[in-house]
Short mmCIF file of C-alpha atoms in Angstrom, two decimals:
data_model
loop_
_atom_site.label_atom_id
_atom_site.label_comp_id
_atom_site.label_asym_id
_atom_site.label_seq_id
_atom_site.Cartn_x
_atom_site.Cartn_y
_atom_site.Cartn_z
CA UNK A 1 76.40 89.83 60.76
CA UNK A 2 78.83 91.05 57.67
CA UNK A 3 82.25 88.39 58.12
CA UNK A 4 85.24 90.27 57.98
CA UNK A 5 87.33 90.77 54.64
CA UNK A 6 90.25 88.90 55.70
CA UNK A 7 93.11 90.93 53.62
CA UNK A 8 95.72 93.43 54.77
CA UNK A 9 93.55 95.89 52.80
CA UNK A 10 89.72 94.98 53.36
CA UNK A 11 87.04 95.96 51.43
CA UNK A 12 84.36 94.88 53.99
CA UNK A 13 83.74 97.54 57.08
CA UNK A 14 84.08 96.50 60.73
CA UNK A 15 81.17 97.94 62.42
CA UNK A 16 80.03 98.07 66.33
CA UNK A 17 77.42 99.44 67.52
CA UNK A 18 76.92 102.07 64.12
CA UNK A 19 81.03 102.65 64.50
CA UNK A 20 82.85 101.74 61.91
CA UNK A 21 86.53 100.77 62.60
CA UNK A 22 89.60 100.42 60.68
CA UNK A 23 91.63 97.36 60.40
CA UNK A 24 93.87 94.73 58.53
CA UNK A 25 94.03 90.81 58.69
CA UNK A 26 97.82 89.38 57.62
CA UNK A 27 98.31 85.53 57.46
CA UNK A 28 95.94 82.80 57.40
CA UNK A 29 92.67 83.38 58.35
CA UNK A 30 90.54 82.24 61.57
CA UNK A 31 89.26 79.01 59.96
CA UNK A 32 92.90 77.72 59.20
CA UNK A 33 94.84 78.48 62.18
CA UNK A 34 94.54 80.59 65.24
CA UNK A 35 94.27 84.10 65.30
CA UNK A 36 96.27 86.91 67.08
CA UNK A 37 94.28 89.29 67.97
CA UNK A 38 96.62 93.02 68.65
CA UNK A 39 95.25 95.79 70.46
CA UNK A 40 97.05 99.26 69.84
CA UNK A 41 98.56 101.60 72.71
CA UNK A 42 96.75 105.18 73.91
CA UNK A 43 98.08 107.14 70.53
CA UNK A 44 98.15 103.91 68.55
CA UNK A 45 96.11 102.75 65.51
CA UNK A 46 96.52 99.50 62.85
CA UNK A 47 98.98 101.42 60.52
CA UNK A 48 101.71 102.43 63.70
CA UNK A 49 102.06 98.92 64.59
CA UNK A 50 104.06 99.18 60.98
CA UNK A 51 105.18 96.21 59.86
CA UNK A 52 105.37 94.22 63.04
CA UNK A 53 102.06 92.13 62.43
CA UNK A 54 103.03 90.68 59.11
CA UNK A 55 106.27 89.62 60.68
CA UNK A 56 104.10 88.07 64.17
CA UNK A 57 102.13 86.40 61.01
CA UNK A 58 105.22 85.14 58.94
CA UNK A 59 107.03 84.18 62.64
CA UNK A 60 104.08 82.36 64.35
CA UNK A 61 102.03 80.51 61.16
CA UNK A 62 98.92 82.18 63.00
CA UNK A 63 97.04 84.41 61.40
CA UNK A 64 96.67 88.22 62.63
CA UNK A 65 94.08 90.67 62.23
CA UNK A 66 94.69 94.43 64.17
CA UNK A 67 92.13 97.40 64.10
CA UNK A 68 91.66 100.82 65.31
CA UNK A 69 89.72 102.10 68.48
CA UNK A 70 87.42 104.42 68.06
CA UNK A 71 89.00 107.63 67.91
CA UNK A 72 91.97 105.94 66.09
CA UNK A 73 93.77 105.58 63.26
CA UNK A 74 91.07 106.01 60.26
CA UNK A 75 87.57 104.40 62.34
CA UNK A 76 85.23 107.10 63.44
CA UNK A 77 86.12 109.44 66.21
CA UNK A 78 84.97 109.20 69.99
CA UNK A 79 82.52 111.14 71.59
CA UNK A 80 84.80 113.19 74.11
CA UNK A 81 85.73 113.33 76.96
CA UNK A 82 85.87 109.76 77.21
CA UNK A 83 84.73 107.54 80.56
CA UNK A 84 87.14 107.24 83.09
CA UNK A 85 86.60 103.16 83.03
CA UNK A 86 86.42 103.80 78.45
CA UNK A 87 89.45 101.11 79.22
CA UNK A 88 86.98 98.48 80.74
CA UNK A 89 83.98 99.47 77.97
CA UNK A 90 86.12 99.17 75.22
CA UNK A 91 86.80 96.21 76.51
CA UNK A 92 83.70 94.42 77.68
CA UNK A 93 81.24 96.51 74.97
CA UNK A 94 83.03 96.28 71.82
CA UNK A 95 86.51 94.02 71.59
CA UNK A 96 84.07 90.49 72.16
CA UNK A 97 81.59 92.28 68.68
CA UNK A 98 85.15 92.34 67.23
CA UNK A 99 85.88 88.49 67.83
CA UNK A 100 82.23 87.73 66.93
CA UNK A 101 83.01 89.71 63.64
CA UNK A 102 85.64 87.79 62.52
CA UNK A 103 85.04 84.89 63.01
CA UNK A 104 87.36 84.03 65.53
CA UNK A 105 87.99 80.54 66.67
CA UNK A 106 90.92 80.32 68.56
CA UNK A 107 92.71 83.44 69.28
CA UNK A 108 95.81 85.08 71.23
CA UNK A 109 95.25 88.88 72.45
CA UNK A 110 98.31 91.13 72.38
CA UNK A 111 97.84 94.12 73.61
CA UNK A 112 100.42 97.21 73.72
CA UNK A 113 99.94 99.50 76.79
CA UNK A 114 96.35 100.09 76.88
CA UNK A 115 95.42 97.44 74.79
CA UNK A 116 97.68 95.52 77.00
CA UNK A 117 94.68 96.56 79.58
CA UNK A 118 92.03 96.12 77.72
CA UNK A 119 93.28 92.52 76.58
CA UNK A 120 93.48 91.14 80.16
CA UNK A 121 90.13 93.20 81.41
CA UNK A 122 88.80 91.10 78.60
CA UNK A 123 90.08 87.96 79.90
CA UNK A 124 89.63 88.71 83.51
CA UNK A 125 85.78 89.74 82.75
CA UNK A 126 84.45 87.99 80.14
CA UNK A 127 84.33 84.36 80.13
CA UNK A 128 85.25 83.17 76.36
CA UNK A 129 86.70 80.36 75.64
CA UNK A 130 88.00 81.34 72.27
CA UNK A 131 90.95 83.05 74.35
CA UNK A 132 93.58 80.54 75.10
CA UNK A 133 96.80 83.57 76.07
CA UNK A 134 97.41 87.00 76.76
CA UNK A 135 100.49 88.85 75.70
CA UNK A 136 100.81 92.31 77.59
CA UNK A 137 103.13 94.30 76.52
CA UNK A 138 103.86 97.42 78.93
CA UNK A 139 100.43 96.78 80.44
CA UNK A 140 98.76 98.98 83.16
CA UNK A 141 96.63 98.24 86.12
CA UNK A 142 97.09 101.54 88.11
CA UNK A 143 98.44 105.30 87.78
CA UNK A 144 102.18 105.92 89.00
CA UNK A 145 102.87 109.21 89.04
CA UNK A 146 106.31 109.15 86.61
CA UNK A 147 103.68 107.74 83.98
CA UNK A 148 101.49 110.65 84.44
CA UNK A 149 104.45 113.35 84.23
CA UNK A 150 104.94 112.10 81.30
CA UNK A 151 101.46 112.14 79.48
CA UNK A 152 101.42 115.79 80.67
CA UNK A 153 104.86 116.38 78.98
CA UNK A 154 102.63 115.03 76.44
CA UNK A 155 99.63 117.70 76.19
CA UNK A 156 102.79 120.35 76.35
CA UNK A 157 104.20 118.81 73.14
CA UNK A 158 101.33 118.32 71.42
CA UNK A 159 100.63 122.54 72.09
CA UNK A 160 103.86 123.51 71.09
CA UNK A 161 104.88 121.25 68.02
CA UNK A 162 103.78 119.98 64.73
CA UNK A 163 102.64 116.74 67.16
CA UNK A 164 99.79 117.04 65.50
CA UNK A 165 99.92 117.48 62.23
CA UNK A 166 102.54 114.81 62.24
CA UNK A 167 99.63 112.49 63.90
CA UNK A 168 97.43 113.46 61.51
CA UNK A 169 99.69 111.49 59.08
CA UNK A 170 97.62 107.94 60.90
CA UNK A 171 94.85 109.19 62.59
CA UNK A 172 91.90 110.98 60.79
CA UNK A 173 91.07 113.39 63.59
CA UNK A 174 94.24 113.92 65.54
CA UNK A 175 92.84 116.47 68.30
CA UNK A 176 90.53 113.69 68.78
CA UNK A 177 92.94 111.32 69.05
CA UNK A 178 95.13 112.70 71.48
CA UNK A 179 92.28 114.54 73.72
CA UNK A 180 90.50 110.99 74.20
CA UNK A 181 94.12 109.72 75.33
CA UNK A 182 95.60 113.10 77.30
CA UNK A 183 92.86 114.13 79.01
CA UNK A 184 91.30 111.20 80.34
CA UNK A 185 94.59 110.23 81.93
CA UNK A 186 95.29 113.18 83.75
CA UNK A 187 91.41 113.99 84.85
CA UNK A 188 92.35 114.65 88.42
CA UNK A 189 89.77 111.78 88.96
CA UNK A 190 91.64 108.87 87.24
CA UNK A 191 94.58 108.91 89.88
CA UNK A 192 92.47 106.54 91.47
CA UNK A 193 91.83 104.50 88.28
CA UNK A 194 93.37 100.45 89.27
CA UNK A 195 91.98 97.34 87.61
CA UNK A 196 94.47 95.03 89.87
CA UNK A 197 91.23 93.15 90.70
CA UNK A 198 90.83 91.24 86.72
CA UNK A 199 94.42 89.25 87.56
CA UNK A 200 93.31 87.50 90.08
CA UNK A 201 90.52 85.39 87.18
CA UNK A 202 93.26 85.32 85.44
CA UNK A 203 92.59 81.37 83.86
CA UNK A 204 95.19 81.20 80.50
CA UNK A 205 98.77 81.80 80.19
CA UNK A 206 100.10 85.25 80.08
CA UNK A 207 103.52 86.19 78.79
CA UNK A 208 104.37 89.91 80.28
CA UNK A 209 106.28 92.01 78.30
CA UNK A 210 108.24 95.98 79.70
CA UNK A 211 111.23 97.69 79.02
CA UNK A 212 113.14 98.23 81.93
CA UNK A 213 113.65 102.08 81.08
CA UNK A 214 109.58 102.77 80.61
CA UNK A 215 108.81 106.55 80.27
CA UNK A 216 105.15 105.12 81.16
CA UNK A 217 105.24 102.43 84.18
CA UNK A 218 107.93 100.40 85.79
CA UNK A 219 107.87 97.25 86.86
CA UNK A 220 105.65 97.52 89.38
CA UNK A 221 103.10 96.93 86.64
CA UNK A 222 104.61 93.13 85.81
CA UNK A 223 104.91 92.76 89.53
CA UNK A 224 101.07 92.61 90.11
CA UNK A 225 100.57 90.17 87.23
CA UNK A 226 103.15 87.67 88.97
CA UNK A 227 101.42 87.89 92.48
CA UNK A 228 97.98 87.80 91.56
CA UNK A 229 97.70 85.70 88.77
CA UNK A 230 96.56 81.82 89.31
CA UNK A 231 97.56 81.30 85.60
CA UNK A 232 100.84 80.47 84.31
CA UNK A 233 103.16 83.82 83.46
CA UNK A 234 105.96 84.43 81.57
CA UNK A 235 107.71 87.78 82.16
CA UNK A 236 110.35 89.36 79.54
CA UNK A 237 112.10 92.00 80.77
CA UNK A 238 114.32 94.17 77.70
CA UNK A 239 117.16 96.21 78.35
CA UNK A 240 118.35 99.64 76.65
CA UNK A 241 114.31 99.68 75.92
CA UNK A 242 111.42 101.79 76.88
CA UNK A 243 107.66 102.04 76.06
CA UNK A 244 107.43 100.40 72.75
CA UNK A 245 109.68 96.78 73.29
CA UNK A 246 107.62 95.64 69.49
CA UNK A 247 109.82 99.20 68.21
CA UNK A 248 113.10 99.42 69.97
CA UNK A 249 113.80 95.29 70.30
CA UNK A 250 111.81 94.10 67.76
CA UNK A 251 113.95 90.86 67.23
CA UNK A 252 113.51 90.01 71.14
CA UNK A 253 109.83 90.62 71.41
CA UNK A 254 109.21 88.60 68.10
CA UNK A 255 111.59 85.95 70.09
CA UNK A 256 109.56 85.76 72.83
CA UNK A 257 106.09 85.98 71.07
CA UNK A 258 106.89 82.97 69.24
CA UNK A 259 107.91 80.48 71.57
CA UNK A 260 104.86 81.91 73.54
CA UNK A 261 102.75 81.18 71.24
CA UNK A 262 104.66 77.62 69.73
CA UNK A 263 104.53 76.75 73.78
CA UNK A 264 100.91 77.30 73.38
CA UNK A 265 99.90 75.45 70.74
CA UNK A 266 102.05 72.44 71.80
CA UNK A 267 99.74 72.56 75.16
CA UNK A 268 96.84 72.27 72.96
CA UNK A 269 97.99 69.81 71.01
CA UNK A 270 99.15 67.76 74.13
CA UNK A 271 95.57 68.04 75.59
CA UNK A 272 93.40 66.46 72.32
CA UNK A 273 92.51 63.20 73.59
CA UNK A 274 92.55 60.35 70.13
CA UNK A 275 89.11 59.25 69.15
#
Protein backbone atom coordinates (compact mmCIF):
# COMPACT_ATOMS: atom_id res chain seq x y z
CA UNK A 1 0.00 0.00 0.00
CA UNK A 2 1.40 3.39 -1.04
CA UNK A 3 1.51 5.95 1.76
CA UNK A 4 0.01 9.36 1.11
CA UNK A 5 2.15 12.37 0.28
CA UNK A 6 1.41 14.59 3.27
CA UNK A 7 1.24 17.97 1.53
CA UNK A 8 -1.29 20.47 0.25
CA UNK A 9 -0.51 19.54 -3.36
CA UNK A 10 0.42 15.85 -3.13
CA UNK A 11 2.18 13.93 -5.88
CA UNK A 12 1.32 10.44 -4.64
CA UNK A 13 -2.20 9.29 -5.62
CA UNK A 14 -4.82 7.99 -3.24
CA UNK A 15 -6.35 4.90 -4.85
CA UNK A 16 -9.14 2.83 -3.28
CA UNK A 17 -10.34 -0.26 -5.17
CA UNK A 18 -8.94 1.13 -8.40
CA UNK A 19 -10.58 4.54 -7.93
CA UNK A 20 -8.29 7.57 -7.74
CA UNK A 21 -9.37 10.14 -5.15
CA UNK A 22 -8.24 13.75 -4.91
CA UNK A 23 -6.82 14.78 -1.52
CA UNK A 24 -4.87 17.48 0.34
CA UNK A 25 -3.10 17.50 3.69
CA UNK A 26 -2.40 20.31 6.14
CA UNK A 27 -0.43 20.60 9.37
CA UNK A 28 1.60 17.83 10.98
CA UNK A 29 1.52 14.27 9.56
CA UNK A 30 -0.12 11.40 11.49
CA UNK A 31 3.13 10.24 13.10
CA UNK A 32 3.49 13.64 14.78
CA UNK A 33 -0.06 14.54 15.87
CA UNK A 34 -3.68 13.37 15.72
CA UNK A 35 -5.43 13.88 12.41
CA UNK A 36 -8.76 15.52 11.63
CA UNK A 37 -10.29 13.81 8.59
CA UNK A 38 -12.75 16.13 6.86
CA UNK A 39 -15.63 14.69 4.81
CA UNK A 40 -17.37 17.09 2.45
CA UNK A 41 -21.05 17.74 1.73
CA UNK A 42 -23.19 16.35 -1.09
CA UNK A 43 -21.96 18.81 -3.72
CA UNK A 44 -18.61 19.52 -2.09
CA UNK A 45 -15.05 18.42 -2.72
CA UNK A 46 -11.60 18.97 -1.23
CA UNK A 47 -11.18 22.40 -2.84
CA UNK A 48 -14.60 23.67 -1.74
CA UNK A 49 -13.52 23.58 1.90
CA UNK A 50 -11.42 26.55 0.74
CA UNK A 51 -9.08 27.81 3.50
CA UNK A 52 -10.96 26.17 6.36
CA UNK A 53 -8.79 23.00 6.63
CA UNK A 54 -5.62 25.10 6.88
CA UNK A 55 -7.25 27.25 9.55
CA UNK A 56 -8.34 24.16 11.48
CA UNK A 57 -4.81 22.77 11.37
CA UNK A 58 -3.29 26.06 12.52
CA UNK A 59 -5.82 26.52 15.33
CA UNK A 60 -5.80 22.96 16.69
CA UNK A 61 -2.19 21.95 16.05
CA UNK A 62 -3.50 18.73 14.48
CA UNK A 63 -3.04 17.44 10.98
CA UNK A 64 -5.96 17.72 8.57
CA UNK A 65 -6.75 15.40 5.68
CA UNK A 66 -9.42 16.33 3.14
CA UNK A 67 -10.37 14.24 0.13
CA UNK A 68 -12.96 14.26 -2.61
CA UNK A 69 -15.21 11.23 -2.73
CA UNK A 70 -15.68 9.39 -6.01
CA UNK A 71 -17.71 11.55 -8.36
CA UNK A 72 -16.54 14.84 -6.85
CA UNK A 73 -13.72 17.32 -7.38
CA UNK A 74 -10.87 15.83 -9.38
CA UNK A 75 -11.61 12.27 -8.23
CA UNK A 76 -12.72 9.63 -10.70
CA UNK A 77 -16.40 9.84 -11.75
CA UNK A 78 -18.94 7.68 -9.94
CA UNK A 79 -21.07 5.00 -11.52
CA UNK A 80 -24.64 6.25 -11.76
CA UNK A 81 -27.24 5.87 -10.48
CA UNK A 82 -25.80 5.69 -7.00
CA UNK A 83 -27.33 3.04 -4.73
CA UNK A 84 -29.72 4.46 -2.13
CA UNK A 85 -27.37 3.30 0.64
CA UNK A 86 -24.42 5.16 -0.91
CA UNK A 87 -23.49 6.89 2.35
CA UNK A 88 -23.29 3.59 4.21
CA UNK A 89 -21.19 2.09 1.43
CA UNK A 90 -18.89 5.10 1.48
CA UNK A 91 -18.45 4.74 5.23
CA UNK A 92 -17.91 1.00 5.35
CA UNK A 93 -16.18 0.28 2.03
CA UNK A 94 -14.07 3.39 1.33
CA UNK A 95 -13.30 5.40 4.47
CA UNK A 96 -11.32 2.67 6.28
CA UNK A 97 -9.01 2.33 3.27
CA UNK A 98 -8.44 6.09 3.26
CA UNK A 99 -7.50 5.99 6.95
CA UNK A 100 -5.17 3.05 6.32
CA UNK A 101 -3.36 4.72 3.44
CA UNK A 102 -2.98 7.94 5.41
CA UNK A 103 -1.25 6.03 8.20
CA UNK A 104 -3.76 7.31 10.74
CA UNK A 105 -2.94 6.51 14.36
CA UNK A 106 -5.51 8.73 16.12
CA UNK A 107 -8.15 10.81 14.40
CA UNK A 108 -11.32 12.83 14.65
CA UNK A 109 -13.85 12.51 11.83
CA UNK A 110 -15.23 15.91 10.84
CA UNK A 111 -18.10 15.69 8.38
CA UNK A 112 -20.41 18.24 6.77
CA UNK A 113 -23.93 17.30 5.62
CA UNK A 114 -23.65 13.96 3.74
CA UNK A 115 -20.06 13.80 5.01
CA UNK A 116 -21.29 14.10 8.59
CA UNK A 117 -23.68 11.23 7.99
CA UNK A 118 -20.84 9.12 6.59
CA UNK A 119 -18.70 9.92 9.64
CA UNK A 120 -21.50 8.92 12.02
CA UNK A 121 -22.21 5.72 10.12
CA UNK A 122 -18.55 4.76 10.28
CA UNK A 123 -18.26 5.40 14.01
CA UNK A 124 -21.52 3.56 14.68
CA UNK A 125 -20.81 0.60 12.40
CA UNK A 126 -17.08 -0.08 12.45
CA UNK A 127 -15.02 -0.77 15.56
CA UNK A 128 -12.00 1.43 14.91
CA UNK A 129 -10.12 2.57 17.99
CA UNK A 130 -8.20 5.11 15.91
CA UNK A 131 -11.31 7.28 15.81
CA UNK A 132 -11.48 9.24 19.08
CA UNK A 133 -14.20 11.79 18.33
CA UNK A 134 -16.80 13.03 15.85
CA UNK A 135 -17.61 16.52 14.61
CA UNK A 136 -20.95 16.39 12.83
CA UNK A 137 -21.85 19.61 11.03
CA UNK A 138 -25.38 19.79 9.58
CA UNK A 139 -25.78 15.99 9.58
CA UNK A 140 -28.66 14.01 8.06
CA UNK A 141 -30.06 10.86 9.67
CA UNK A 142 -33.45 10.80 7.95
CA UNK A 143 -35.18 12.71 5.19
CA UNK A 144 -37.35 15.75 5.85
CA UNK A 145 -39.86 17.21 3.42
CA UNK A 146 -38.40 20.72 3.62
CA UNK A 147 -34.95 19.41 2.74
CA UNK A 148 -36.24 17.40 -0.20
CA UNK A 149 -38.00 20.50 -1.52
CA UNK A 150 -34.72 22.41 -1.45
CA UNK A 151 -32.99 19.60 -3.29
CA UNK A 152 -35.77 19.67 -5.90
CA UNK A 153 -35.20 23.43 -6.28
CA UNK A 154 -31.50 22.72 -6.89
CA UNK A 155 -32.48 20.47 -9.81
CA UNK A 156 -34.34 23.40 -11.40
CA UNK A 157 -31.40 25.72 -10.83
CA UNK A 158 -29.00 23.22 -12.40
CA UNK A 159 -31.25 22.89 -15.46
CA UNK A 160 -31.97 26.60 -16.00
CA UNK A 161 -28.82 28.47 -14.96
CA UNK A 162 -25.05 28.34 -15.40
CA UNK A 163 -24.68 26.18 -12.28
CA UNK A 164 -23.00 23.40 -14.28
CA UNK A 165 -20.36 25.80 -15.61
CA UNK A 166 -19.73 27.18 -12.11
CA UNK A 167 -19.39 23.68 -10.70
CA UNK A 168 -16.86 22.86 -13.44
CA UNK A 169 -14.36 25.14 -11.67
CA UNK A 170 -14.15 22.52 -8.91
CA UNK A 171 -15.52 19.26 -10.33
CA UNK A 172 -13.93 17.36 -13.21
CA UNK A 173 -17.37 16.04 -14.18
CA UNK A 174 -20.02 18.43 -12.80
CA UNK A 175 -22.89 16.49 -14.35
CA UNK A 176 -21.75 13.32 -12.61
CA UNK A 177 -21.31 15.16 -9.31
CA UNK A 178 -24.73 16.79 -9.43
CA UNK A 179 -26.67 13.76 -10.63
CA UNK A 180 -24.97 11.46 -8.15
CA UNK A 181 -26.27 13.63 -5.32
CA UNK A 182 -29.54 15.06 -6.59
CA UNK A 183 -31.00 12.03 -8.35
CA UNK A 184 -30.38 9.83 -5.34
CA UNK A 185 -31.92 12.17 -2.78
CA UNK A 186 -34.96 12.70 -5.03
CA UNK A 187 -35.46 9.01 -5.80
CA UNK A 188 -38.93 8.07 -4.46
CA UNK A 189 -37.38 5.14 -2.59
CA UNK A 190 -35.08 7.48 -0.68
CA UNK A 191 -37.92 9.09 1.29
CA UNK A 192 -37.85 6.15 3.70
CA UNK A 193 -34.08 6.40 4.21
CA UNK A 194 -33.17 6.50 7.91
CA UNK A 195 -29.81 5.68 9.51
CA UNK A 196 -30.58 6.98 12.99
CA UNK A 197 -29.82 3.58 14.51
CA UNK A 198 -26.07 4.18 14.07
CA UNK A 199 -26.28 6.81 16.81
CA UNK A 200 -27.19 4.07 19.30
CA UNK A 201 -23.73 2.55 18.83
CA UNK A 202 -21.61 5.67 19.20
CA UNK A 203 -19.11 5.35 22.05
CA UNK A 204 -16.94 8.42 21.42
CA UNK A 205 -17.55 12.13 22.14
CA UNK A 206 -19.57 14.06 19.58
CA UNK A 207 -19.67 17.73 18.67
CA UNK A 208 -22.86 18.53 16.71
CA UNK A 209 -23.01 21.87 14.87
CA UNK A 210 -25.95 23.26 12.93
CA UNK A 211 -27.24 26.60 11.70
CA UNK A 212 -30.64 27.45 13.10
CA UNK A 213 -31.80 28.43 9.61
CA UNK A 214 -30.45 25.35 7.82
CA UNK A 215 -32.52 24.96 4.68
CA UNK A 216 -31.76 21.25 4.26
CA UNK A 217 -32.59 19.96 7.73
CA UNK A 218 -34.29 21.00 10.94
CA UNK A 219 -32.92 20.78 14.46
CA UNK A 220 -34.65 17.41 14.70
CA UNK A 221 -31.46 15.99 13.21
CA UNK A 222 -29.44 17.30 16.17
CA UNK A 223 -32.12 16.23 18.65
CA UNK A 224 -31.82 12.71 17.26
CA UNK A 225 -28.16 12.63 18.32
CA UNK A 226 -28.88 14.10 21.74
CA UNK A 227 -31.70 11.66 22.49
CA UNK A 228 -30.05 8.48 21.21
CA UNK A 229 -26.32 8.75 21.93
CA UNK A 230 -24.81 7.01 24.96
CA UNK A 231 -21.63 9.01 24.38
CA UNK A 232 -21.21 12.66 25.41
CA UNK A 233 -22.71 15.14 22.94
CA UNK A 234 -21.87 18.84 22.75
CA UNK A 235 -24.29 20.90 20.67
CA UNK A 236 -23.65 24.25 19.00
CA UNK A 237 -26.60 25.93 17.29
CA UNK A 238 -25.52 28.97 15.30
CA UNK A 239 -27.77 31.96 14.75
CA UNK A 240 -27.99 33.68 11.35
CA UNK A 241 -26.63 30.53 9.77
CA UNK A 242 -27.94 28.12 7.15
CA UNK A 243 -26.34 24.91 5.86
CA UNK A 244 -22.67 25.90 5.81
CA UNK A 245 -21.54 26.96 9.30
CA UNK A 246 -17.84 26.84 8.34
CA UNK A 247 -18.53 29.55 5.74
CA UNK A 248 -21.39 31.53 7.23
CA UNK A 249 -20.18 31.57 10.85
CA UNK A 250 -16.60 30.46 10.36
CA UNK A 251 -15.09 31.96 13.51
CA UNK A 252 -17.74 30.51 15.80
CA UNK A 253 -17.43 27.16 14.07
CA UNK A 254 -13.65 27.23 14.36
CA UNK A 255 -13.90 28.17 18.05
CA UNK A 256 -16.19 25.20 18.70
CA UNK A 257 -13.91 22.81 16.82
CA UNK A 258 -10.80 24.05 18.61
CA UNK A 259 -12.43 23.80 22.05
CA UNK A 260 -13.72 20.29 21.35
CA UNK A 261 -10.40 18.96 20.03
CA UNK A 262 -8.46 20.52 22.89
CA UNK A 263 -10.78 18.87 25.41
CA UNK A 264 -10.34 15.51 23.70
CA UNK A 265 -6.59 15.90 23.97
CA UNK A 266 -6.86 16.71 27.68
CA UNK A 267 -8.97 13.58 28.17
CA UNK A 268 -6.43 11.50 26.23
CA UNK A 269 -3.59 12.88 28.37
CA UNK A 270 -5.46 12.21 31.60
CA UNK A 271 -6.09 8.58 30.59
CA UNK A 272 -2.41 7.88 30.02
CA UNK A 273 -1.11 5.98 33.02
CA UNK A 274 2.51 6.83 33.91
CA UNK A 275 4.86 3.85 33.77
